[in-house]
Structure formats: C-alpha cells, structure tokens
PDB file of C-alpha atoms and ligand atoms in Angstrom:
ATOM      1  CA  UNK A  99      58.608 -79.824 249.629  1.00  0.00           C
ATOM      2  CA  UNK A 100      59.012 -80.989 246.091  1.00  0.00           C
ATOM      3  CA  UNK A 101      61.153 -77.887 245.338  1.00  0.00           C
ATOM      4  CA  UNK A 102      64.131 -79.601 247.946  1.00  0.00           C
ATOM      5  CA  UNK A 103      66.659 -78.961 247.944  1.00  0.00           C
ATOM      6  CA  UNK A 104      65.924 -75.137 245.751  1.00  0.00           C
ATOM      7  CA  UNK A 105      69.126 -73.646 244.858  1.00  0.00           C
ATOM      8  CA  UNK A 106      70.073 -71.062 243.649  1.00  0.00           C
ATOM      9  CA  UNK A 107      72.286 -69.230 241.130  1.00  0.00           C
ATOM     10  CA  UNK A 108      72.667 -65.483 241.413  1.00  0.00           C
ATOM     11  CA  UNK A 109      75.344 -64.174 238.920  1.00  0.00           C
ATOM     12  CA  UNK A 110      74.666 -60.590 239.234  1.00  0.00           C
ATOM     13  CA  UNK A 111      76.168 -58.454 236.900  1.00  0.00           C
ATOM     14  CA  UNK A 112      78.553 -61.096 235.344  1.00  0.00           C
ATOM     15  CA  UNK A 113      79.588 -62.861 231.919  1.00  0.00           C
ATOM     16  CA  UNK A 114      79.030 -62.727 228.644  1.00  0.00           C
ATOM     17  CA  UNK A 115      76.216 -64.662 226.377  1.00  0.00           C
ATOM     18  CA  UNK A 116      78.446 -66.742 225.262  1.00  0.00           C
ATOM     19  CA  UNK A 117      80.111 -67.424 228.775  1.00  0.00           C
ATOM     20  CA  UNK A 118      76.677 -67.992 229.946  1.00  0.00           C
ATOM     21  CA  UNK A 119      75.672 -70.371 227.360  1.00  0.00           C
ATOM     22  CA  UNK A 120      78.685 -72.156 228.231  1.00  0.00           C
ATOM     23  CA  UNK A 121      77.969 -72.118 231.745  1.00  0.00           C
ATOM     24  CA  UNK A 122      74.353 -73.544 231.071  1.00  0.00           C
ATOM     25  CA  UNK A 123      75.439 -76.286 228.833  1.00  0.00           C
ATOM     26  CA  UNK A 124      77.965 -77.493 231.889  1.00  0.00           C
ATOM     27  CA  UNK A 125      75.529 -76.813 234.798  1.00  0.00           C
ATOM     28  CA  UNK A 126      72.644 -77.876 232.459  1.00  0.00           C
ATOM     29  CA  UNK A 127      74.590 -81.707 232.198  1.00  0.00           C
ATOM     30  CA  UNK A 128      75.120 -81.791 235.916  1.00  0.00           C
ATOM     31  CA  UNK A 129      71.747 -80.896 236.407  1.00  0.00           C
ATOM     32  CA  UNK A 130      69.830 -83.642 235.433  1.00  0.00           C
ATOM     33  CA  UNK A 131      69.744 -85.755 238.440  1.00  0.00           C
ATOM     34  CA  UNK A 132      69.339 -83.297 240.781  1.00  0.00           C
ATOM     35  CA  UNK A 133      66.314 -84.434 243.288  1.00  0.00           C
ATOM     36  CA  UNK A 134      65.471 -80.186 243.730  1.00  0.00           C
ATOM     37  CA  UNK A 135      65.002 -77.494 241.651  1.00  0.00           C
ATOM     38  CA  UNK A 136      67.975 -75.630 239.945  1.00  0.00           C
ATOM     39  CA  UNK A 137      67.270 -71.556 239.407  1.00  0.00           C
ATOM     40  CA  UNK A 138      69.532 -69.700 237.783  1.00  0.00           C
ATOM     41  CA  UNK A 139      69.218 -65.819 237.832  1.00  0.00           C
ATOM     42  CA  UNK A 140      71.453 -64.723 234.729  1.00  0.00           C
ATOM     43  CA  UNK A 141      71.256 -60.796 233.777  1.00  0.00           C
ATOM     44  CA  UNK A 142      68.137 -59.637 232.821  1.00  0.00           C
ATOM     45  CA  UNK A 143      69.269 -59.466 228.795  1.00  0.00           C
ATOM     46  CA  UNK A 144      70.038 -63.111 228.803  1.00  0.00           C
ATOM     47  CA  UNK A 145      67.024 -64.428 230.058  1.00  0.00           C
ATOM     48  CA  UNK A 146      65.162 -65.269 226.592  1.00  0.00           C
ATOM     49  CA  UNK A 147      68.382 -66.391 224.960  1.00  0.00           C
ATOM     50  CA  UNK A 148      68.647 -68.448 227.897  1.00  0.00           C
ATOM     51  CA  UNK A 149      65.335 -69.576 228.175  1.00  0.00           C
ATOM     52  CA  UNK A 150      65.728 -71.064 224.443  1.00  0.00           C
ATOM     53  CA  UNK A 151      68.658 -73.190 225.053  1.00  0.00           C
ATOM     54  CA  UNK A 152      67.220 -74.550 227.947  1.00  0.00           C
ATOM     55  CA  UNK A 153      64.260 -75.440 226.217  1.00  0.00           C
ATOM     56  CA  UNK A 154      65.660 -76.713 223.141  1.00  0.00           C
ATOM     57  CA  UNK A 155      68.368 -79.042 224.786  1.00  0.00           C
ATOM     58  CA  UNK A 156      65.423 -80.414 227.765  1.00  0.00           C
ATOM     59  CA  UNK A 157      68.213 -78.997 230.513  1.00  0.00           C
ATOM     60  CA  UNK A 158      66.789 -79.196 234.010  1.00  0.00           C
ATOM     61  CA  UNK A 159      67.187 -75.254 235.235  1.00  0.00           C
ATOM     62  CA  UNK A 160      64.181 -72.746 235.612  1.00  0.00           C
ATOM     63  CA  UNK A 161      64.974 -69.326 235.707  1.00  0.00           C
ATOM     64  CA  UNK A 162      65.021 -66.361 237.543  1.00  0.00           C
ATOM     65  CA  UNK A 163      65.342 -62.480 237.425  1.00  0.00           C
ATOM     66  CA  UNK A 164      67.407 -61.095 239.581  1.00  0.00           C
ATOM     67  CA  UNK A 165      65.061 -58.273 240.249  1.00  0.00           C
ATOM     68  CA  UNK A 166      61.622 -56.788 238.943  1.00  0.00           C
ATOM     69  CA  UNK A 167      60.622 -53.323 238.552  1.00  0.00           C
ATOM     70  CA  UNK A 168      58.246 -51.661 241.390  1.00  0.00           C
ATOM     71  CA  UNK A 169      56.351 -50.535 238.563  1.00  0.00           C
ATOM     72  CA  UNK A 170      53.693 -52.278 236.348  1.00  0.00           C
ATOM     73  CA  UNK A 171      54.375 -51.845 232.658  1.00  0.00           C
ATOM     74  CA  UNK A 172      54.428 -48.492 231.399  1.00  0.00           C
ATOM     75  CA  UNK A 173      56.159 -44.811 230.523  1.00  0.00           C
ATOM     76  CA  UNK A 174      59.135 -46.373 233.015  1.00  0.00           C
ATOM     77  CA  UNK A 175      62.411 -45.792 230.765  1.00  0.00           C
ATOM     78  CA  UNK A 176      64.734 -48.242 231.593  1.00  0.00           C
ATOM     79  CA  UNK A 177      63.009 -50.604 233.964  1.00  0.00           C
ATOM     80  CA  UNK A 178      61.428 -53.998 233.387  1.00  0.00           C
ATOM     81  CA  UNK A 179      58.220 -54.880 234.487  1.00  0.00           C
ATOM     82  CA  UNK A 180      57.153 -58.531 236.196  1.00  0.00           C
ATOM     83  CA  UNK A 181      54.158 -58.758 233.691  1.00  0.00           C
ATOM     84  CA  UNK A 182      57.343 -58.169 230.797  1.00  0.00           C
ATOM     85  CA  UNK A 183      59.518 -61.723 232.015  1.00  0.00           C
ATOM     86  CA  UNK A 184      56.097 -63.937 232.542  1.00  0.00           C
ATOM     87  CA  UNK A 185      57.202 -67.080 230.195  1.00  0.00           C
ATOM     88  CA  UNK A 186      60.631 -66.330 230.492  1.00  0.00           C
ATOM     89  CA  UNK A 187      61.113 -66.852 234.359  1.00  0.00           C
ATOM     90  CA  UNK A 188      59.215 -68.530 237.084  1.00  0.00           C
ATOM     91  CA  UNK A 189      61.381 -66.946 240.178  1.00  0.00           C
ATOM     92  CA  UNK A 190      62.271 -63.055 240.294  1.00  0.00           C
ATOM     93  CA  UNK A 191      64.889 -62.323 243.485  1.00  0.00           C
ATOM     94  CA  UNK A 192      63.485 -59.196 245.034  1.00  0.00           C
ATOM     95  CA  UNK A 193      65.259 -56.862 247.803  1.00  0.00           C
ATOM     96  CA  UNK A 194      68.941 -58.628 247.228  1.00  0.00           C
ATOM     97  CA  UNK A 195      71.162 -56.369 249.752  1.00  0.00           C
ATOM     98  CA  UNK A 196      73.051 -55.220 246.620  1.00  0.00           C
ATOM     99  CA  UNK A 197      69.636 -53.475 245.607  1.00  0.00           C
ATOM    100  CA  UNK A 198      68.583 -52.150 249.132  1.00  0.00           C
ATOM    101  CA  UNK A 199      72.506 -50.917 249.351  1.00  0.00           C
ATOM    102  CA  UNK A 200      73.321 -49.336 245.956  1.00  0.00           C
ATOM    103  CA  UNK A 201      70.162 -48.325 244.764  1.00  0.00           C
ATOM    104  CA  UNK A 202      68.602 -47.573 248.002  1.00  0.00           C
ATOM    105  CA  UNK A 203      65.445 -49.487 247.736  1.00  0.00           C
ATOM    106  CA  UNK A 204      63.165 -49.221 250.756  1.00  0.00           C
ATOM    107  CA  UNK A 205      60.662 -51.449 252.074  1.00  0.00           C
ATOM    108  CA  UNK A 206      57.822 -49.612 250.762  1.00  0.00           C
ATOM    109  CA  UNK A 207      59.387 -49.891 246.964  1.00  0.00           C
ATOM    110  CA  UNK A 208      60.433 -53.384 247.637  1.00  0.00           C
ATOM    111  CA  UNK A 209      56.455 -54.332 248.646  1.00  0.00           C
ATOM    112  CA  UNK A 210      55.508 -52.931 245.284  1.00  0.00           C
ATOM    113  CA  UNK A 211      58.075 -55.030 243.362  1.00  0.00           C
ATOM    114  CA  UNK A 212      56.495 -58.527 245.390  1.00  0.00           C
ATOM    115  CA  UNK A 213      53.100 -57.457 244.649  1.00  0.00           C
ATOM    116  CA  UNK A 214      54.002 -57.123 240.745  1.00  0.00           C
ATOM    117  CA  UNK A 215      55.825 -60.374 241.055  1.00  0.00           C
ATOM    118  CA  UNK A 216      53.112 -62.000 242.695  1.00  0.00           C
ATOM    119  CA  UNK A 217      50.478 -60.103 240.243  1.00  0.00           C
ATOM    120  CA  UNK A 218      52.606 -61.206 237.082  1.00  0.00           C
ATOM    121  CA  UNK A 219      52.335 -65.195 237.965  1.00  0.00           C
ATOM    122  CA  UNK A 220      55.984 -65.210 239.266  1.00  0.00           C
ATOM    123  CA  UNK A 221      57.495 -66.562 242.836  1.00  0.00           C
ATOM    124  CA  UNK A 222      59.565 -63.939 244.486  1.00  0.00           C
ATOM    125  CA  UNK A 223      62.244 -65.099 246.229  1.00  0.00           C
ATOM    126  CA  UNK A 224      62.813 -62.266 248.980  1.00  0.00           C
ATOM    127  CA  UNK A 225      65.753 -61.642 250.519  1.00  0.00           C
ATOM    128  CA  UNK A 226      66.370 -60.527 254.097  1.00  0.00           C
ATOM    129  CA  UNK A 227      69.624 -59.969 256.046  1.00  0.00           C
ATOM    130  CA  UNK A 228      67.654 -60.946 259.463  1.00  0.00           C
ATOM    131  CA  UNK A 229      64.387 -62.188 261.239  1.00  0.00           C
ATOM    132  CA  UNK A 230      63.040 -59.132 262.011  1.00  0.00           C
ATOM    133  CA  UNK A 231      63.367 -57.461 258.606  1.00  0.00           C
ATOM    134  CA  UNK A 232      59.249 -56.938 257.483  1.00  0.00           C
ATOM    135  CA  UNK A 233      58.277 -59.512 254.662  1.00  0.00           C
ATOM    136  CA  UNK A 234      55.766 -58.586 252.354  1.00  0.00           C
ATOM    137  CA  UNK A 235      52.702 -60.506 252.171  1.00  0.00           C
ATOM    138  CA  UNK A 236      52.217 -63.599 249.909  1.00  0.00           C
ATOM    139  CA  UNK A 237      55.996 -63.910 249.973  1.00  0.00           C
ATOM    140  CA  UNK A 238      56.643 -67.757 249.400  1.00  0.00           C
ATOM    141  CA  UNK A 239      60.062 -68.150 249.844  1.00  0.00           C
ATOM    142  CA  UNK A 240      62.261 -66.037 251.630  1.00  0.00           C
ATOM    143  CA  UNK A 241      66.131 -66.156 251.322  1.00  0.00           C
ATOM    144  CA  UNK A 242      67.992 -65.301 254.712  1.00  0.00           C
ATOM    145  CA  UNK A 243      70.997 -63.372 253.669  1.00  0.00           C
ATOM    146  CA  UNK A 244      73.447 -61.765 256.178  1.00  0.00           C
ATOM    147  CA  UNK A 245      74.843 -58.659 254.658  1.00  0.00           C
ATOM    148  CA  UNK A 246      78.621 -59.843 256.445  1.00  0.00           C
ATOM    149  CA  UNK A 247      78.404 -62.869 254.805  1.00  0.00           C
ATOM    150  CA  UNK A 248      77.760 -61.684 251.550  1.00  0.00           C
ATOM    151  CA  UNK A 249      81.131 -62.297 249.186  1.00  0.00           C
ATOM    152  CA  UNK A 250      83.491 -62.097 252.180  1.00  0.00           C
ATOM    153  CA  UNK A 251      83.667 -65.657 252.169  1.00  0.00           C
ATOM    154  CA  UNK A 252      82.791 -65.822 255.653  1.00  0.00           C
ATOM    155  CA  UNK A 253      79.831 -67.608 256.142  1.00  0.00           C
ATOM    156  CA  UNK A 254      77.422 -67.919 258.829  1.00  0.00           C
ATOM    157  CA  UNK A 255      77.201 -70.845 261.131  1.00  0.00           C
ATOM    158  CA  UNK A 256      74.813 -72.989 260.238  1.00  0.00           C
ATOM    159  CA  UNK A 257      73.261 -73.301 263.777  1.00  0.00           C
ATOM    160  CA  UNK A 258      72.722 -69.437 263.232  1.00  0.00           C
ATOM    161  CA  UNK A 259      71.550 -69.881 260.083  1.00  0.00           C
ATOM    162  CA  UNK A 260      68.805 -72.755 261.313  1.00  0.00           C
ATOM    163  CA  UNK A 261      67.842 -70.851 264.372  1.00  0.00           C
ATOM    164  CA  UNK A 262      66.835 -67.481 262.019  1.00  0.00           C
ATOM    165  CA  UNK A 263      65.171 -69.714 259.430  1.00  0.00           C
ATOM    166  CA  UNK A 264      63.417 -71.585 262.270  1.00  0.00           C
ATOM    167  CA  UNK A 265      61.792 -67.442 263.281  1.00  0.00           C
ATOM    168  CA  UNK A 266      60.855 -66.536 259.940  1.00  0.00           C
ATOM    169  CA  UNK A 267      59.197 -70.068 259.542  1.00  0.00           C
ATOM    170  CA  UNK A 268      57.830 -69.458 262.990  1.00  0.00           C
ATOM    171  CA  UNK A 269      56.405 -65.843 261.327  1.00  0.00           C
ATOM    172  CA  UNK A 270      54.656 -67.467 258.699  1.00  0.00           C
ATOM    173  CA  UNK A 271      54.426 -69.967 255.900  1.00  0.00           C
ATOM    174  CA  UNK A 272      57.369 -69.831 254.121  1.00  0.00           C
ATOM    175  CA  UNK A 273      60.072 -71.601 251.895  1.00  0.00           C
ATOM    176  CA  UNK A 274      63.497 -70.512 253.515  1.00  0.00           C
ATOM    177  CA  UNK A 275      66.805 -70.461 251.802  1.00  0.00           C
ATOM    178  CA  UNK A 276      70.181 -69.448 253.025  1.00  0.00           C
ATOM    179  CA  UNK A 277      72.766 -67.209 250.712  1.00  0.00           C
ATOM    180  CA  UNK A 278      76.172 -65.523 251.969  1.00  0.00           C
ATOM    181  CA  UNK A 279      79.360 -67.488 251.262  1.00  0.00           C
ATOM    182  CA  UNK A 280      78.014 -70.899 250.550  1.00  0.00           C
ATOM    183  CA  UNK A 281      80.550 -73.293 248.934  1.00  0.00           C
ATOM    184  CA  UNK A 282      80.709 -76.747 247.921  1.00  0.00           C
ATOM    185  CA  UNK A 283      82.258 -77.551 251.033  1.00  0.00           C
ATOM    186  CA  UNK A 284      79.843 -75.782 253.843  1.00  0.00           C
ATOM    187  CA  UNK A 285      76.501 -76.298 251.733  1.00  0.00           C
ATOM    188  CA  UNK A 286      75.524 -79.288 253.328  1.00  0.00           C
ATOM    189  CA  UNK A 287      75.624 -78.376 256.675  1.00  0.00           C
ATOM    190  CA  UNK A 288      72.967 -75.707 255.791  1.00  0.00           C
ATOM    191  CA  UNK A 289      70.446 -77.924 254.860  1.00  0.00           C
ATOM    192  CA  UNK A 290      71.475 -80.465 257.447  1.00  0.00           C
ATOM    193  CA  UNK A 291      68.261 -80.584 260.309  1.00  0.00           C
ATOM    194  CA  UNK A 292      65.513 -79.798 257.672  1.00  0.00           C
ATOM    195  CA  UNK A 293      64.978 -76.380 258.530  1.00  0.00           C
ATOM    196  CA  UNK A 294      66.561 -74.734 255.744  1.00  0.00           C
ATOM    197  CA  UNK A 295      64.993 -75.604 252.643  1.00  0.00           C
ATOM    198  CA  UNK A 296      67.479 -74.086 249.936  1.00  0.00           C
ATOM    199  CA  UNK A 297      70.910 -72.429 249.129  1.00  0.00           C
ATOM    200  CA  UNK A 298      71.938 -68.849 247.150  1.00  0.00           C
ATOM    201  CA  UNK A 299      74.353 -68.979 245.786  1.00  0.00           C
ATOM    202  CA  UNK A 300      76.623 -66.100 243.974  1.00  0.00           C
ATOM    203  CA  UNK A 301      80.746 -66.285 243.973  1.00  0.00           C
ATOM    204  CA  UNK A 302      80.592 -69.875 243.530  1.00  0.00           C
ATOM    205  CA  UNK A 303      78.074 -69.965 240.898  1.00  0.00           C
ATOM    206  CA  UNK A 304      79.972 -67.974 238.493  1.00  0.00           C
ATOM    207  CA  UNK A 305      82.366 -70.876 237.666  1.00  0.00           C
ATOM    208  CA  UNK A 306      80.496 -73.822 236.342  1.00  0.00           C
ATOM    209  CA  UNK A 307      82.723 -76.481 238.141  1.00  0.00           C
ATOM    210  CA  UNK A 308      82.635 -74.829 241.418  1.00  0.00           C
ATOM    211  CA  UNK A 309      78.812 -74.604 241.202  1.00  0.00           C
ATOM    212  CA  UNK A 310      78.241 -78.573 240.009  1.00  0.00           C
ATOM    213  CA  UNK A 311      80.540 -79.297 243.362  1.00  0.00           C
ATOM    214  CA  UNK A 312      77.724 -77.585 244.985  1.00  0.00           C
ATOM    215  CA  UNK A 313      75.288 -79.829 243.234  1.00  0.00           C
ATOM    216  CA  UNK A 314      76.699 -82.661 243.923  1.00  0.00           C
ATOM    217  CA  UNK A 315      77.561 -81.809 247.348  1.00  0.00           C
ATOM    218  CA  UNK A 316      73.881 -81.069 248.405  1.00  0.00           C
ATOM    219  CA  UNK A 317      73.186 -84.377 246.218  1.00  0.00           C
ATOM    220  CA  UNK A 318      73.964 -87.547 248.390  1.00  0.00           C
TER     221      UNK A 318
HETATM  222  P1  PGA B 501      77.919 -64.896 247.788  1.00  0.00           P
HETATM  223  O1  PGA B 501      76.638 -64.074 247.341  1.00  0.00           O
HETATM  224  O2  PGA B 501      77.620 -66.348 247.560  1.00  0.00           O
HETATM  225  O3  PGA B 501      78.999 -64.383 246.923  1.00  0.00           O
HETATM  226  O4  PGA B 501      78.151 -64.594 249.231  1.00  0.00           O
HETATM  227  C1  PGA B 501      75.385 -64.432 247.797  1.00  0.00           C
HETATM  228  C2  PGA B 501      74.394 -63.459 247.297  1.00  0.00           C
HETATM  229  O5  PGA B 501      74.759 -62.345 246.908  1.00  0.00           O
HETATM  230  O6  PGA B 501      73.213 -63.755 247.268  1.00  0.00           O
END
C-alpha cells in the first residue's frame, strides 16, 4: 500500500488558527520524508485556511474532516455537507466514538454520512471500537478504536490490536488503522507484522513535538 504507513492526526475540538498554523508549519517540516501519508483532521473551520498554507509552502499533509454531515447539502442549519469540503479534504473520519457517544449517532445515520463521503469523492476513514461492529459498504479504510483505550493512555496490546485488524481484513477489503493511546513510544509495535496498516492519533497529536516523535518513530 502506497498510503504506508497512513497516520493520522485527530485534534478534535482543540487550538486556535494560529496554534494550528503553528502546529502545521512544525509537523509540515518533519513531514517531508515521511515514506506514508500524513492526515491531519483540524476543526472543521480551519480546514481552508489550512488547506492554503499547505499548499502555498508544498508541506507534505492531506487533510481530513473529522466528521461529515448524514445529510447532502441543503435546508440543514448548522451541519456541513461532504459535497461542501470536496477540494478542501481528501479523508473525512466518520463514526469516531466521541460522535456515536455524545451525539448519539447510530449505525443507520453513520451509513448515510459514508455514503455522502463516498458520493462527495472523499475516503472515509471509519471508526469501530471492535470486529463485529457493522461497516458500511465501500468503506476503504477502517480505524479500529477501543473505546477503553481512547485518552486513558492505556493502550491496547498490539497482539490484540493485530488479531482484530487481521478479522476485519478477513471481513473484507480494507485499509486498517489502529487509534487509542498511541505514543511515540508504543507506535511501532502496532505496525510491527504488517497487519496494521496505519495509526490515529489524538492526545499526542496536539503537541507538535510529541507528534514528529511519532513520525519519526514509525520512520526507520
Ligand atoms: P487518543 O485518541 O490518541 O487520545 O487515545 C484517539 C482518538 O480519539 O482517535
């Protein structure tokens, strides 16, 4: 997979525009010889800002939304649609735990928001807490997320990790990622055995330094 290693950077409801720009111009130097693909999922606001200085200084990031709107452009107050961050983004995270959790989205909402992805030209990168969570079709990459190791800092094994990436790869053709504590230190193991294909990433990405360890870590 060209994409190898694909990680990455969820920072949620975090920073500033200026602490992001910051935070691009450090990751964006670190960035440049990394063999994968860097995504970064800043808030939604941020995204064409974003996708200017990226452009404008040649940095080696794509972006991502962290999160699309089940519904297609329209009387929708408040919500953005896929078809409304085409040329912004290529990724759009879909079904983070945070979003099934606090705003209660179901399975049958989060199966609209990966067909508007899909329908808008973007990749969704789905998240699931476990293998037997349903996966919408056309779903390229899924990210395996246990909900325990989400911000605890407790992170699963990777063994764990590789066997439940090894069943959803088993399920169907797909791109798997791990997220839920993942630091500079453990990242490696992840992707250790081939299986896993990718990291997300959130605590650690919100401080450039600790997220270029992570880079560089899942470097050599
Ligand atoms: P974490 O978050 O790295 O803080 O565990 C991961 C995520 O929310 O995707």
């Amino acid at each position: 997979m060209s994409d190898f290693p694909l990680l990455v950077a969820n920072l949620k409801a975090n920073k500033s525009w200026d602490e992001m720009s910051a935070w691009i111009e450090e990751v964006g130097k670190n960035a440049q010889g990394y063999p994968g693909t860097i995504v970064v999922c800043p808030t939604l606001p941020f995204l064409s800002a974003a996708k200017q200085k990226i452009d404008q200084e040649g940095l080696k990031i794509t972006l991502g939304s962290q999160d699309v709107s089940a519904f297609e452009a329209g009387p929708y107050t408040g919500e953005v649609a896929a078809s409304q961050i085409v040329g912004l983004c290529e990724y759009a995270i879909v079904g983070h735990s945070e979003r099934r959790g606090n705003f209660k989205e179901d399975e049958d909402t989060l199966e609209k928001k990966v067909k508007n992805t899909l329908a808008a030209g973007l990749k969704p990168i789905y998240c699931v807490p476990d293998e037997n969570s349903p996966i919408p079709e056309g779903t390229g990459i899924v990210a395996f997320e246990p909900i325990a190791a989400i911000g605890t800092g407790e992170p699963d094994s990777p063994q764990n990790a590789q066997r439940v990436a090894s069943v959803i790869k088993s399920n169907g053709q797909h791109t798997v990622i791990y997220g839920g504590s993942v630091n500079a230190q453990n990242a490696r193991a992840f992707l250790k055995e081939d299986i896993i294909d990718g990291l997300l990433v959130g605590t650690d990405s919100l401080e450039s330094a600790k997220f270029i360890a992570i880079i560089e870590a899942i470097s050599l």
